[in-house]
Amino acid sequence: MISPLLANIYLHYVFDLWVQAWREKSADGEVILVRYADDFVLGFEHRSEAERFLEELRERLAKFGLELHPDKTRRIEFGRRAIAERRGRGERKPETFDFLGFTHICEINGKSGRYVVRRRTVRKRMRAKLAEIKSQLRALMHARPADTGKWLRTVVRGYFQYHGVPGNQQMLGGFHWALARHWRRTLRRRGQKGRMSWGRFTRLLDEYLPRPRCRHPFPSVRFAVRHPR
Protein backbone atom coordinates (compact mmCIF):
# COMPACT_ATOMS: atom_id res chain seq x y z
CA MET A 1 0.00 0.00 0.00
CA ILE A 2 1.18 3.53 -0.75
CA SER A 3 1.78 5.73 2.31
CA PRO A 4 -0.56 8.70 3.02
CA LEU A 5 2.38 11.09 2.47
CA LEU A 6 3.17 9.69 -0.97
CA ALA A 7 -0.54 9.58 -1.85
CA ASN A 8 -0.84 13.28 -0.99
CA ILE A 9 2.19 14.16 -3.09
CA TYR A 10 0.84 12.10 -5.99
CA LEU A 11 -2.60 13.72 -5.84
CA HIS A 12 -1.05 17.17 -5.57
CA TYR A 13 0.33 16.79 -9.11
CA VAL A 14 -2.41 14.59 -10.55
CA PHE A 15 -5.35 16.48 -9.06
CA ASP A 16 -4.64 19.76 -7.19
CA LEU A 17 -2.51 21.48 -9.82
CA TRP A 18 -4.81 20.28 -12.58
CA VAL A 19 -7.87 21.74 -10.78
CA GLN A 20 -6.04 25.03 -10.34
CA ALA A 21 -5.22 25.19 -14.05
CA TRP A 22 -8.81 24.22 -14.97
CA ARG A 23 -10.16 26.99 -12.73
CA GLU A 24 -7.94 29.60 -14.39
CA LYS A 25 -8.42 28.50 -17.99
CA SER A 26 -11.86 26.91 -18.24
CA ALA A 27 -14.09 28.43 -15.55
CA ASP A 28 -16.07 31.66 -15.74
CA GLY A 29 -17.55 31.39 -12.25
CA GLU A 30 -16.10 30.64 -8.83
CA VAL A 31 -14.56 27.20 -8.21
CA ILE A 32 -13.73 26.09 -4.67
CA LEU A 33 -11.77 22.97 -3.71
CA VAL A 34 -11.32 21.41 -0.26
CA ARG A 35 -9.30 18.18 -0.17
CA TYR A 36 -8.13 15.97 2.68
CA ALA A 37 -6.13 12.91 1.58
CA ASP A 38 -8.28 11.28 -1.13
CA ASP A 39 -11.56 12.89 -0.01
CA PHE A 40 -12.53 16.20 -1.54
CA VAL A 41 -15.43 18.58 -2.10
CA LEU A 42 -15.71 20.99 -5.02
CA GLY A 43 -18.04 23.96 -5.28
CA PHE A 44 -19.08 25.60 -8.56
CA GLU A 45 -20.99 28.80 -9.16
CA HIS A 46 -22.49 27.47 -12.42
CA ARG A 47 -24.17 24.07 -12.87
CA SER A 48 -22.92 23.73 -16.47
CA GLU A 49 -19.31 24.09 -15.33
CA ALA A 50 -19.81 21.48 -12.60
CA GLU A 51 -21.12 19.00 -15.17
CA ARG A 52 -18.29 19.72 -17.61
CA PHE A 53 -15.67 19.48 -14.87
CA LEU A 54 -16.96 16.11 -13.68
CA GLU A 55 -16.61 14.58 -17.14
CA GLU A 56 -13.12 16.00 -17.63
CA LEU A 57 -12.07 14.89 -14.15
CA ARG A 58 -13.03 11.31 -14.94
CA GLU A 59 -10.91 11.47 -18.08
CA ARG A 60 -8.00 13.00 -16.14
CA LEU A 61 -8.02 10.33 -13.43
CA ALA A 62 -8.34 7.51 -15.97
CA LYS A 63 -5.00 8.55 -17.48
CA PHE A 64 -3.36 7.60 -14.16
CA GLY A 65 -5.34 4.43 -13.53
CA LEU A 66 -7.64 6.14 -11.01
CA GLU A 67 -11.40 6.54 -10.81
CA LEU A 68 -14.02 8.26 -8.69
CA HIS A 69 -15.87 6.21 -6.09
CA PRO A 70 -19.33 5.63 -7.64
CA ASP A 71 -21.16 5.66 -4.28
CA LYS A 72 -19.45 8.76 -2.93
CA THR A 73 -19.50 10.93 -6.04
CA ARG A 74 -22.57 13.18 -6.17
CA ARG A 75 -23.56 16.46 -7.77
CA ILE A 76 -25.94 18.44 -5.56
CA GLU A 77 -27.33 21.95 -5.24
CA PHE A 78 -25.90 23.55 -2.13
CA GLY A 79 -25.57 27.06 -0.77
CA ARG A 80 -27.43 30.32 -0.37
CA ARG A 81 -28.68 30.41 -3.96
CA ALA A 82 -29.74 26.76 -3.82
CA ILE A 83 -32.15 27.47 -0.96
CA ALA A 84 -33.92 30.28 -2.81
CA GLU A 85 -33.95 28.57 -6.20
CA ARG A 86 -35.30 25.27 -4.89
CA ARG A 87 -37.93 27.10 -2.88
CA GLY A 88 -38.94 28.99 -6.02
CA ARG A 89 -39.38 25.69 -7.87
CA GLY A 90 -41.45 24.29 -5.00
CA GLU A 91 -38.77 21.71 -4.15
CA ARG A 92 -37.50 20.49 -0.81
CA LYS A 93 -34.47 21.85 1.03
CA PRO A 94 -31.04 21.31 -0.56
CA GLU A 95 -29.42 17.92 -0.05
CA THR A 96 -26.77 17.43 2.60
CA PHE A 97 -23.34 15.85 2.23
CA ASP A 98 -20.90 14.13 4.59
CA PHE A 99 -17.26 15.21 4.71
CA LEU A 100 -14.57 14.59 7.33
CA GLY A 101 -17.01 13.15 9.86
CA PHE A 102 -19.59 15.94 9.59
CA THR A 103 -22.92 16.21 7.81
CA HIS A 104 -23.02 19.63 6.12
CA ILE A 105 -26.43 21.33 5.95
CA CYS A 106 -27.21 24.68 4.33
CA GLU A 107 -30.08 26.60 5.90
CA ILE A 108 -31.35 30.00 6.97
CA ASN A 109 -30.92 30.80 10.67
CA GLY A 110 -34.38 31.20 12.17
CA LYS A 111 -33.29 33.98 14.55
CA SER A 112 -31.00 36.13 12.44
CA GLY A 113 -32.35 35.24 8.99
CA ARG A 114 -28.78 34.80 7.75
CA TYR A 115 -27.47 31.92 5.65
CA VAL A 116 -25.40 29.35 7.56
CA VAL A 117 -23.76 26.00 6.91
CA ARG A 118 -24.49 23.67 9.81
CA ARG A 119 -22.02 20.91 10.61
CA ARG A 120 -23.26 17.98 12.63
CA THR A 121 -21.50 14.76 13.52
CA VAL A 122 -22.35 11.98 11.08
CA ARG A 123 -24.75 9.76 13.04
CA LYS A 124 -23.28 6.53 11.68
CA ARG A 125 -19.81 7.54 12.88
CA MET A 126 -21.08 8.53 16.31
CA ARG A 127 -22.83 5.19 16.74
CA ALA A 128 -19.66 3.37 15.68
CA LYS A 129 -17.57 5.33 18.19
CA LEU A 130 -20.03 4.63 21.00
CA ALA A 131 -20.06 0.92 20.13
CA GLU A 132 -16.26 0.89 20.28
CA ILE A 133 -16.26 2.58 23.70
CA LYS A 134 -18.98 0.23 24.96
CA SER A 135 -16.84 -2.78 24.05
CA GLN A 136 -13.80 -1.30 25.80
CA LEU A 137 -15.85 -0.52 28.89
CA ARG A 138 -16.84 -4.18 29.15
CA ALA A 139 -13.16 -5.14 29.04
CA LEU A 140 -12.53 -2.64 31.86
CA MET A 141 -15.58 -3.75 33.88
CA HIS A 142 -13.59 -4.69 36.99
CA ALA A 143 -11.10 -1.84 36.84
CA ARG A 144 -11.25 0.91 39.46
CA PRO A 145 -13.93 3.46 38.49
CA ALA A 146 -11.36 6.22 38.89
CA ASP A 147 -9.00 4.54 36.41
CA THR A 148 -11.81 4.02 33.90
CA GLY A 149 -12.87 7.62 34.41
CA LYS A 150 -9.39 8.92 33.62
CA TRP A 151 -9.37 6.89 30.41
CA LEU A 152 -12.83 8.09 29.42
CA ARG A 153 -11.78 11.69 30.08
CA THR A 154 -9.05 11.48 27.43
CA VAL A 155 -11.43 9.81 24.96
CA VAL A 156 -14.21 12.37 25.44
CA ARG A 157 -11.83 15.33 25.45
CA GLY A 158 -10.36 14.24 22.11
CA TYR A 159 -13.83 13.62 20.64
CA PHE A 160 -15.09 17.05 21.71
CA GLN A 161 -11.93 18.77 20.49
CA TYR A 162 -12.70 17.55 16.98
CA HIS A 163 -16.51 17.60 16.94
CA GLY A 164 -17.07 20.70 19.11
CA VAL A 165 -18.00 23.02 16.23
CA PRO A 166 -20.75 25.67 16.29
CA GLY A 167 -24.21 24.21 15.75
CA ASN A 168 -23.23 20.69 16.83
CA GLN A 169 -24.20 20.97 20.51
CA GLN A 170 -27.16 18.60 20.20
CA MET A 171 -24.99 15.79 18.82
CA LEU A 172 -22.33 16.43 21.47
CA GLY A 173 -24.97 16.22 24.18
CA GLY A 174 -26.29 12.97 22.71
CA PHE A 175 -22.80 11.49 22.69
CA HIS A 176 -22.21 12.51 26.32
CA TRP A 177 -25.53 11.08 27.46
CA ALA A 178 -25.11 7.76 25.61
CA LEU A 179 -21.56 7.30 26.90
CA ALA A 180 -22.67 7.99 30.47
CA ARG A 181 -25.44 5.42 30.10
CA HIS A 182 -22.98 2.78 28.83
CA TRP A 183 -20.61 3.47 31.72
CA ARG A 184 -23.34 3.22 34.35
CA ARG A 185 -24.64 -0.05 32.93
CA THR A 186 -21.12 -1.46 32.99
CA LEU A 187 -20.66 -0.45 36.62
CA ARG A 188 -24.03 -1.97 37.58
CA ARG A 189 -22.96 -5.32 36.10
CA ARG A 190 -20.02 -5.57 38.50
CA GLY A 191 -22.22 -7.30 41.05
CA GLN A 192 -24.84 -6.59 43.71
CA LYS A 193 -22.30 -5.95 46.47
CA GLY A 194 -21.33 -2.32 46.63
CA ARG A 195 -23.69 -1.48 43.80
CA MET A 196 -23.08 1.95 42.27
CA SER A 197 -25.62 4.48 43.54
CA TRP A 198 -26.91 7.24 41.29
CA GLY A 199 -25.43 9.88 43.56
CA ARG A 200 -21.95 8.36 43.42
CA PHE A 201 -22.17 7.89 39.66
CA THR A 202 -23.16 11.54 39.20
CA ARG A 203 -20.05 12.56 41.12
CA LEU A 204 -17.95 10.36 38.80
CA LEU A 205 -19.48 12.04 35.78
CA ASP A 206 -18.81 15.52 37.15
CA GLU A 207 -15.21 14.62 37.97
CA TYR A 208 -14.14 12.74 34.85
CA LEU A 209 -16.39 13.43 31.86
CA PRO A 210 -15.97 16.86 30.20
CA ARG A 211 -19.22 18.68 29.54
CA PRO A 212 -20.25 19.06 25.89
CA ARG A 213 -19.48 22.55 24.65
CA CYS A 214 -18.29 24.28 21.51
CA ARG A 215 -14.50 24.19 21.18
CA HIS A 216 -14.16 26.06 17.89
CA PRO A 217 -15.19 29.55 16.73
CA PHE A 218 -17.36 30.19 13.71
CA PRO A 219 -15.38 30.03 10.42
CA SER A 220 -15.90 33.78 9.86
CA VAL A 221 -14.26 34.56 13.22
CA ARG A 222 -11.36 32.19 12.58
CA PHE A 223 -10.80 33.64 9.11
CA ALA A 224 -10.85 37.23 10.45
CA VAL A 225 -8.13 36.36 12.99
CA ARG A 226 -5.85 34.80 10.40
CA HIS A 227 -6.47 37.44 7.74
CA PRO A 228 -6.90 40.84 9.46
CA ARG A 229 -8.30 43.61 7.32
mmCIF file of C-alpha atoms in Angstrom:
data_model
loop_
_atom_site.group_PDB
_atom_site.id
_atom_site.type_symbol
_atom_site.label_atom_id
_atom_site.label_comp_id
_atom_site.label_asym_id
_atom_site.label_seq_id
_atom_site.Cartn_x
_atom_site.Cartn_y
_atom_site.Cartn_z
ATOM 1 C CA MET A 1 0.000 0.000 0.000
ATOM 2 C CA ILE A 2 1.175 3.534 -0.753
ATOM 3 C CA SER A 3 1.779 5.727 2.311
ATOM 4 C CA PRO A 4 -0.559 8.701 3.016
ATOM 5 C CA LEU A 5 2.375 11.086 2.465
ATOM 6 C CA LEU A 6 3.171 9.688 -0.970
ATOM 7 C CA ALA A 7 -0.537 9.581 -1.851
ATOM 8 C CA ASN A 8 -0.843 13.279 -0.990
ATOM 9 C CA ILE A 9 2.191 14.157 -3.088
ATOM 10 C CA TYR A 10 0.842 12.099 -5.989
ATOM 11 C CA LEU A 11 -2.601 13.721 -5.836
ATOM 12 C CA HIS A 12 -1.051 17.169 -5.572
ATOM 13 C CA TYR A 13 0.330 16.789 -9.105
ATOM 14 C CA VAL A 14 -2.409 14.593 -10.554
ATOM 15 C CA PHE A 15 -5.347 16.485 -9.062
ATOM 16 C CA ASP A 16 -4.644 19.755 -7.189
ATOM 17 C CA LEU A 17 -2.511 21.478 -9.817
ATOM 18 C CA TRP A 18 -4.815 20.282 -12.580
ATOM 19 C CA VAL A 19 -7.866 21.744 -10.775
ATOM 20 C CA GLN A 20 -6.036 25.033 -10.339
ATOM 21 C CA ALA A 21 -5.222 25.186 -14.048
ATOM 22 C CA TRP A 22 -8.812 24.220 -14.967
ATOM 23 C CA ARG A 23 -10.156 26.992 -12.730
ATOM 24 C CA GLU A 24 -7.937 29.602 -14.388
ATOM 25 C CA LYS A 25 -8.421 28.503 -17.993
ATOM 26 C CA SER A 26 -11.864 26.912 -18.242
ATOM 27 C CA ALA A 27 -14.093 28.428 -15.550
ATOM 28 C CA ASP A 28 -16.067 31.658 -15.742
ATOM 29 C CA GLY A 29 -17.551 31.391 -12.253
ATOM 30 C CA GLU A 30 -16.103 30.643 -8.825
ATOM 31 C CA VAL A 31 -14.562 27.201 -8.212
ATOM 32 C CA ILE A 32 -13.730 26.092 -4.668
ATOM 33 C CA LEU A 33 -11.769 22.973 -3.711
ATOM 34 C CA VAL A 34 -11.316 21.406 -0.263
ATOM 35 C CA ARG A 35 -9.305 18.181 -0.170
ATOM 36 C CA TYR A 36 -8.127 15.966 2.677
ATOM 37 C CA ALA A 37 -6.125 12.907 1.577
ATOM 38 C CA ASP A 38 -8.278 11.277 -1.129
ATOM 39 C CA ASP A 39 -11.563 12.886 -0.014
ATOM 40 C CA PHE A 40 -12.527 16.198 -1.543
ATOM 41 C CA VAL A 41 -15.432 18.577 -2.101
ATOM 42 C CA LEU A 42 -15.714 20.991 -5.016
ATOM 43 C CA GLY A 43 -18.041 23.961 -5.277
ATOM 44 C CA PHE A 44 -19.081 25.603 -8.558
ATOM 45 C CA GLU A 45 -20.989 28.802 -9.164
ATOM 46 C CA HIS A 46 -22.494 27.472 -12.415
ATOM 47 C CA ARG A 47 -24.165 24.071 -12.873
ATOM 48 C CA SER A 48 -22.918 23.735 -16.474
ATOM 49 C CA GLU A 49 -19.309 24.087 -15.331
ATOM 50 C CA ALA A 50 -19.806 21.480 -12.601
ATOM 51 C CA GLU A 51 -21.123 19.001 -15.168
ATOM 52 C CA ARG A 52 -18.290 19.720 -17.605
ATOM 53 C CA PHE A 53 -15.674 19.482 -14.872
ATOM 54 C CA LEU A 54 -16.963 16.110 -13.680
ATOM 55 C CA GLU A 55 -16.607 14.576 -17.144
ATOM 56 C CA GLU A 56 -13.125 16.001 -17.634
ATOM 57 C CA LEU A 57 -12.074 14.888 -14.149
ATOM 58 C CA ARG A 58 -13.031 11.306 -14.937
ATOM 59 C CA GLU A 59 -10.908 11.468 -18.078
ATOM 60 C CA ARG A 60 -7.999 13.003 -16.138
ATOM 61 C CA LEU A 61 -8.020 10.329 -13.429
ATOM 62 C CA ALA A 62 -8.341 7.511 -15.973
ATOM 63 C CA LYS A 63 -5.001 8.545 -17.476
ATOM 64 C CA PHE A 64 -3.358 7.604 -14.164
ATOM 65 C CA GLY A 65 -5.342 4.431 -13.529
ATOM 66 C CA LEU A 66 -7.637 6.139 -11.012
ATOM 67 C CA GLU A 67 -11.401 6.540 -10.813
ATOM 68 C CA LEU A 68 -14.020 8.257 -8.686
ATOM 69 C CA HIS A 69 -15.868 6.207 -6.094
ATOM 70 C CA PRO A 70 -19.326 5.626 -7.636
ATOM 71 C CA ASP A 71 -21.163 5.657 -4.280
ATOM 72 C CA LYS A 72 -19.447 8.762 -2.929
ATOM 73 C CA THR A 73 -19.503 10.931 -6.040
ATOM 74 C CA ARG A 74 -22.573 13.183 -6.170
ATOM 75 C CA ARG A 75 -23.556 16.459 -7.765
ATOM 76 C CA ILE A 76 -25.937 18.437 -5.565
ATOM 77 C CA GLU A 77 -27.328 21.947 -5.244
ATOM 78 C CA PHE A 78 -25.896 23.549 -2.132
ATOM 79 C CA GLY A 79 -25.565 27.057 -0.773
ATOM 80 C CA ARG A 80 -27.426 30.321 -0.368
ATOM 81 C CA ARG A 81 -28.676 30.413 -3.956
ATOM 82 C CA ALA A 82 -29.744 26.765 -3.820
ATOM 83 C CA ILE A 83 -32.154 27.469 -0.959
ATOM 84 C CA ALA A 84 -33.916 30.278 -2.811
ATOM 85 C CA GLU A 85 -33.946 28.575 -6.204
ATOM 86 C CA ARG A 86 -35.299 25.270 -4.894
ATOM 87 C CA ARG A 87 -37.933 27.101 -2.881
ATOM 88 C CA GLY A 88 -38.942 28.994 -6.023
ATOM 89 C CA ARG A 89 -39.383 25.692 -7.866
ATOM 90 C CA GLY A 90 -41.449 24.285 -5.002
ATOM 91 C CA GLU A 91 -38.773 21.708 -4.149
ATOM 92 C CA ARG A 92 -37.503 20.488 -0.812
ATOM 93 C CA LYS A 93 -34.472 21.852 1.035
ATOM 94 C CA PRO A 94 -31.037 21.311 -0.559
ATOM 95 C CA GLU A 95 -29.421 17.916 -0.050
ATOM 96 C CA THR A 96 -26.767 17.434 2.599
ATOM 97 C CA PHE A 97 -23.339 15.850 2.228
ATOM 98 C CA ASP A 98 -20.898 14.129 4.594
ATOM 99 C CA PHE A 99 -17.264 15.213 4.710
ATOM 100 C CA LEU A 100 -14.568 14.588 7.326
ATOM 101 C CA GLY A 101 -17.006 13.145 9.861
ATOM 102 C CA PHE A 102 -19.595 15.939 9.592
ATOM 103 C CA THR A 103 -22.920 16.210 7.808
ATOM 104 C CA HIS A 104 -23.024 19.626 6.118
ATOM 105 C CA ILE A 105 -26.426 21.334 5.948
ATOM 106 C CA CYS A 106 -27.214 24.684 4.329
ATOM 107 C CA GLU A 107 -30.076 26.603 5.903
ATOM 108 C CA ILE A 108 -31.352 29.997 6.968
ATOM 109 C CA ASN A 109 -30.922 30.799 10.668
ATOM 110 C CA GLY A 110 -34.379 31.196 12.169
ATOM 111 C CA LYS A 111 -33.295 33.978 14.553
ATOM 112 C CA SER A 112 -31.002 36.129 12.435
ATOM 113 C CA GLY A 113 -32.351 35.242 8.987
ATOM 114 C CA ARG A 114 -28.779 34.801 7.755
ATOM 115 C CA TYR A 115 -27.472 31.924 5.648
ATOM 116 C CA VAL A 116 -25.402 29.354 7.563
ATOM 117 C CA VAL A 117 -23.758 26.002 6.913
ATOM 118 C CA ARG A 118 -24.488 23.665 9.806
ATOM 119 C CA ARG A 119 -22.017 20.912 10.613
ATOM 120 C CA ARG A 120 -23.257 17.980 12.631
ATOM 121 C CA THR A 121 -21.500 14.756 13.516
ATOM 122 C CA VAL A 122 -22.349 11.981 11.080
ATOM 123 C CA ARG A 123 -24.754 9.756 13.036
ATOM 124 C CA LYS A 124 -23.276 6.530 11.680
ATOM 125 C CA ARG A 125 -19.814 7.541 12.879
ATOM 126 C CA MET A 126 -21.080 8.529 16.313
ATOM 127 C CA ARG A 127 -22.833 5.191 16.739
ATOM 128 C CA ALA A 128 -19.660 3.372 15.679
ATOM 129 C CA LYS A 129 -17.572 5.333 18.193
ATOM 130 C CA LEU A 130 -20.032 4.631 20.997
ATOM 131 C CA ALA A 131 -20.061 0.917 20.126
ATOM 132 C CA GLU A 132 -16.260 0.886 20.283
ATOM 133 C CA ILE A 133 -16.260 2.579 23.704
ATOM 134 C CA LYS A 134 -18.978 0.234 24.963
ATOM 135 C CA SER A 135 -16.844 -2.777 24.045
ATOM 136 C CA GLN A 136 -13.802 -1.302 25.796
ATOM 137 C CA LEU A 137 -15.854 -0.521 28.888
ATOM 138 C CA ARG A 138 -16.837 -4.178 29.147
ATOM 139 C CA ALA A 139 -13.161 -5.137 29.040
ATOM 140 C CA LEU A 140 -12.535 -2.643 31.864
ATOM 141 C CA MET A 141 -15.583 -3.749 33.882
ATOM 142 C CA HIS A 142 -13.590 -4.692 36.994
ATOM 143 C CA ALA A 143 -11.096 -1.844 36.844
ATOM 144 C CA ARG A 144 -11.251 0.906 39.461
ATOM 145 C CA PRO A 145 -13.931 3.458 38.487
ATOM 146 C CA ALA A 146 -11.363 6.216 38.891
ATOM 147 C CA ASP A 147 -9.002 4.536 36.414
ATOM 148 C CA THR A 148 -11.809 4.023 33.905
ATOM 149 C CA GLY A 149 -12.874 7.623 34.415
ATOM 150 C CA LYS A 150 -9.389 8.923 33.616
ATOM 151 C CA TRP A 151 -9.366 6.887 30.407
ATOM 152 C CA LEU A 152 -12.828 8.092 29.423
ATOM 153 C CA ARG A 153 -11.782 11.693 30.077
ATOM 154 C CA THR A 154 -9.050 11.476 27.425
ATOM 155 C CA VAL A 155 -11.435 9.810 24.961
ATOM 156 C CA VAL A 156 -14.209 12.372 25.442
ATOM 157 C CA ARG A 157 -11.830 15.326 25.453
ATOM 158 C CA GLY A 158 -10.361 14.236 22.108
ATOM 159 C CA TYR A 159 -13.825 13.622 20.642
ATOM 160 C CA PHE A 160 -15.087 17.052 21.713
ATOM 161 C CA GLN A 161 -11.926 18.771 20.494
ATOM 162 C CA TYR A 162 -12.705 17.555 16.976
ATOM 163 C CA HIS A 163 -16.506 17.597 16.945
ATOM 164 C CA GLY A 164 -17.067 20.700 19.109
ATOM 165 C CA VAL A 165 -17.996 23.022 16.232
ATOM 166 C CA PRO A 166 -20.746 25.675 16.292
ATOM 167 C CA GLY A 167 -24.206 24.212 15.750
ATOM 168 C CA ASN A 168 -23.230 20.690 16.828
ATOM 169 C CA GLN A 169 -24.198 20.967 20.508
ATOM 170 C CA GLN A 170 -27.157 18.602 20.202
ATOM 171 C CA MET A 171 -24.989 15.794 18.824
ATOM 172 C CA LEU A 172 -22.326 16.430 21.474
ATOM 173 C CA GLY A 173 -24.969 16.220 24.181
ATOM 174 C CA GLY A 174 -26.295 12.973 22.713
ATOM 175 C CA PHE A 175 -22.802 11.487 22.689
ATOM 176 C CA HIS A 176 -22.208 12.508 26.324
ATOM 177 C CA TRP A 177 -25.534 11.081 27.464
ATOM 178 C CA ALA A 178 -25.107 7.765 25.605
ATOM 179 C CA LEU A 179 -21.558 7.300 26.901
ATOM 180 C CA ALA A 180 -22.667 7.989 30.474
ATOM 181 C CA ARG A 181 -25.441 5.420 30.096
ATOM 182 C CA HIS A 182 -22.978 2.775 28.831
ATOM 183 C CA TRP A 183 -20.608 3.466 31.721
ATOM 184 C CA ARG A 184 -23.340 3.220 34.355
ATOM 185 C CA ARG A 185 -24.641 -0.054 32.926
ATOM 186 C CA THR A 186 -21.122 -1.464 32.987
ATOM 187 C CA LEU A 187 -20.662 -0.447 36.623
ATOM 188 C CA ARG A 188 -24.029 -1.974 37.576
ATOM 189 C CA ARG A 189 -22.961 -5.323 36.101
ATOM 190 C CA ARG A 190 -20.016 -5.565 38.497
ATOM 191 C CA GLY A 191 -22.216 -7.304 41.052
ATOM 192 C CA GLN A 192 -24.837 -6.589 43.711
ATOM 193 C CA LYS A 193 -22.303 -5.950 46.471
ATOM 194 C CA GLY A 194 -21.330 -2.319 46.632
ATOM 195 C CA ARG A 195 -23.688 -1.480 43.803
ATOM 196 C CA MET A 196 -23.082 1.952 42.267
ATOM 197 C CA SER A 197 -25.625 4.483 43.539
ATOM 198 C CA TRP A 198 -26.913 7.242 41.293
ATOM 199 C CA GLY A 199 -25.427 9.882 43.563
ATOM 200 C CA ARG A 200 -21.947 8.360 43.419
ATOM 201 C CA PHE A 201 -22.169 7.887 39.664
ATOM 202 C CA THR A 202 -23.163 11.543 39.195
ATOM 203 C CA ARG A 203 -20.054 12.563 41.124
ATOM 204 C CA LEU A 204 -17.950 10.362 38.805
ATOM 205 C CA LEU A 205 -19.478 12.045 35.776
ATOM 206 C CA ASP A 206 -18.806 15.518 37.146
ATOM 207 C CA GLU A 207 -15.207 14.616 37.970
ATOM 208 C CA TYR A 208 -14.144 12.736 34.851
ATOM 209 C CA LEU A 209 -16.386 13.431 31.859
ATOM 210 C CA PRO A 210 -15.975 16.862 30.205
ATOM 211 C CA ARG A 211 -19.222 18.680 29.544
ATOM 212 C CA PRO A 212 -20.247 19.056 25.889
ATOM 213 C CA ARG A 213 -19.478 22.546 24.648
ATOM 214 C CA CYS A 214 -18.291 24.281 21.507
ATOM 215 C CA ARG A 215 -14.496 24.194 21.183
ATOM 216 C CA HIS A 216 -14.160 26.061 17.886
ATOM 217 C CA PRO A 217 -15.186 29.551 16.733
ATOM 218 C CA PHE A 218 -17.355 30.195 13.708
ATOM 219 C CA PRO A 219 -15.378 30.032 10.423
ATOM 220 C CA SER A 220 -15.900 33.777 9.856
ATOM 221 C CA VAL A 221 -14.264 34.563 13.216
ATOM 222 C CA ARG A 222 -11.359 32.186 12.578
ATOM 223 C CA PHE A 223 -10.801 33.640 9.113
ATOM 224 C CA ALA A 224 -10.852 37.229 10.449
ATOM 225 C CA VAL A 225 -8.131 36.358 12.988
ATOM 226 C CA ARG A 226 -5.846 34.799 10.400
ATOM 227 C CA HIS A 227 -6.472 37.436 7.740
ATOM 228 C CA PRO A 228 -6.901 40.839 9.465
ATOM 229 C CA ARG A 229 -8.301 43.609 7.317
#
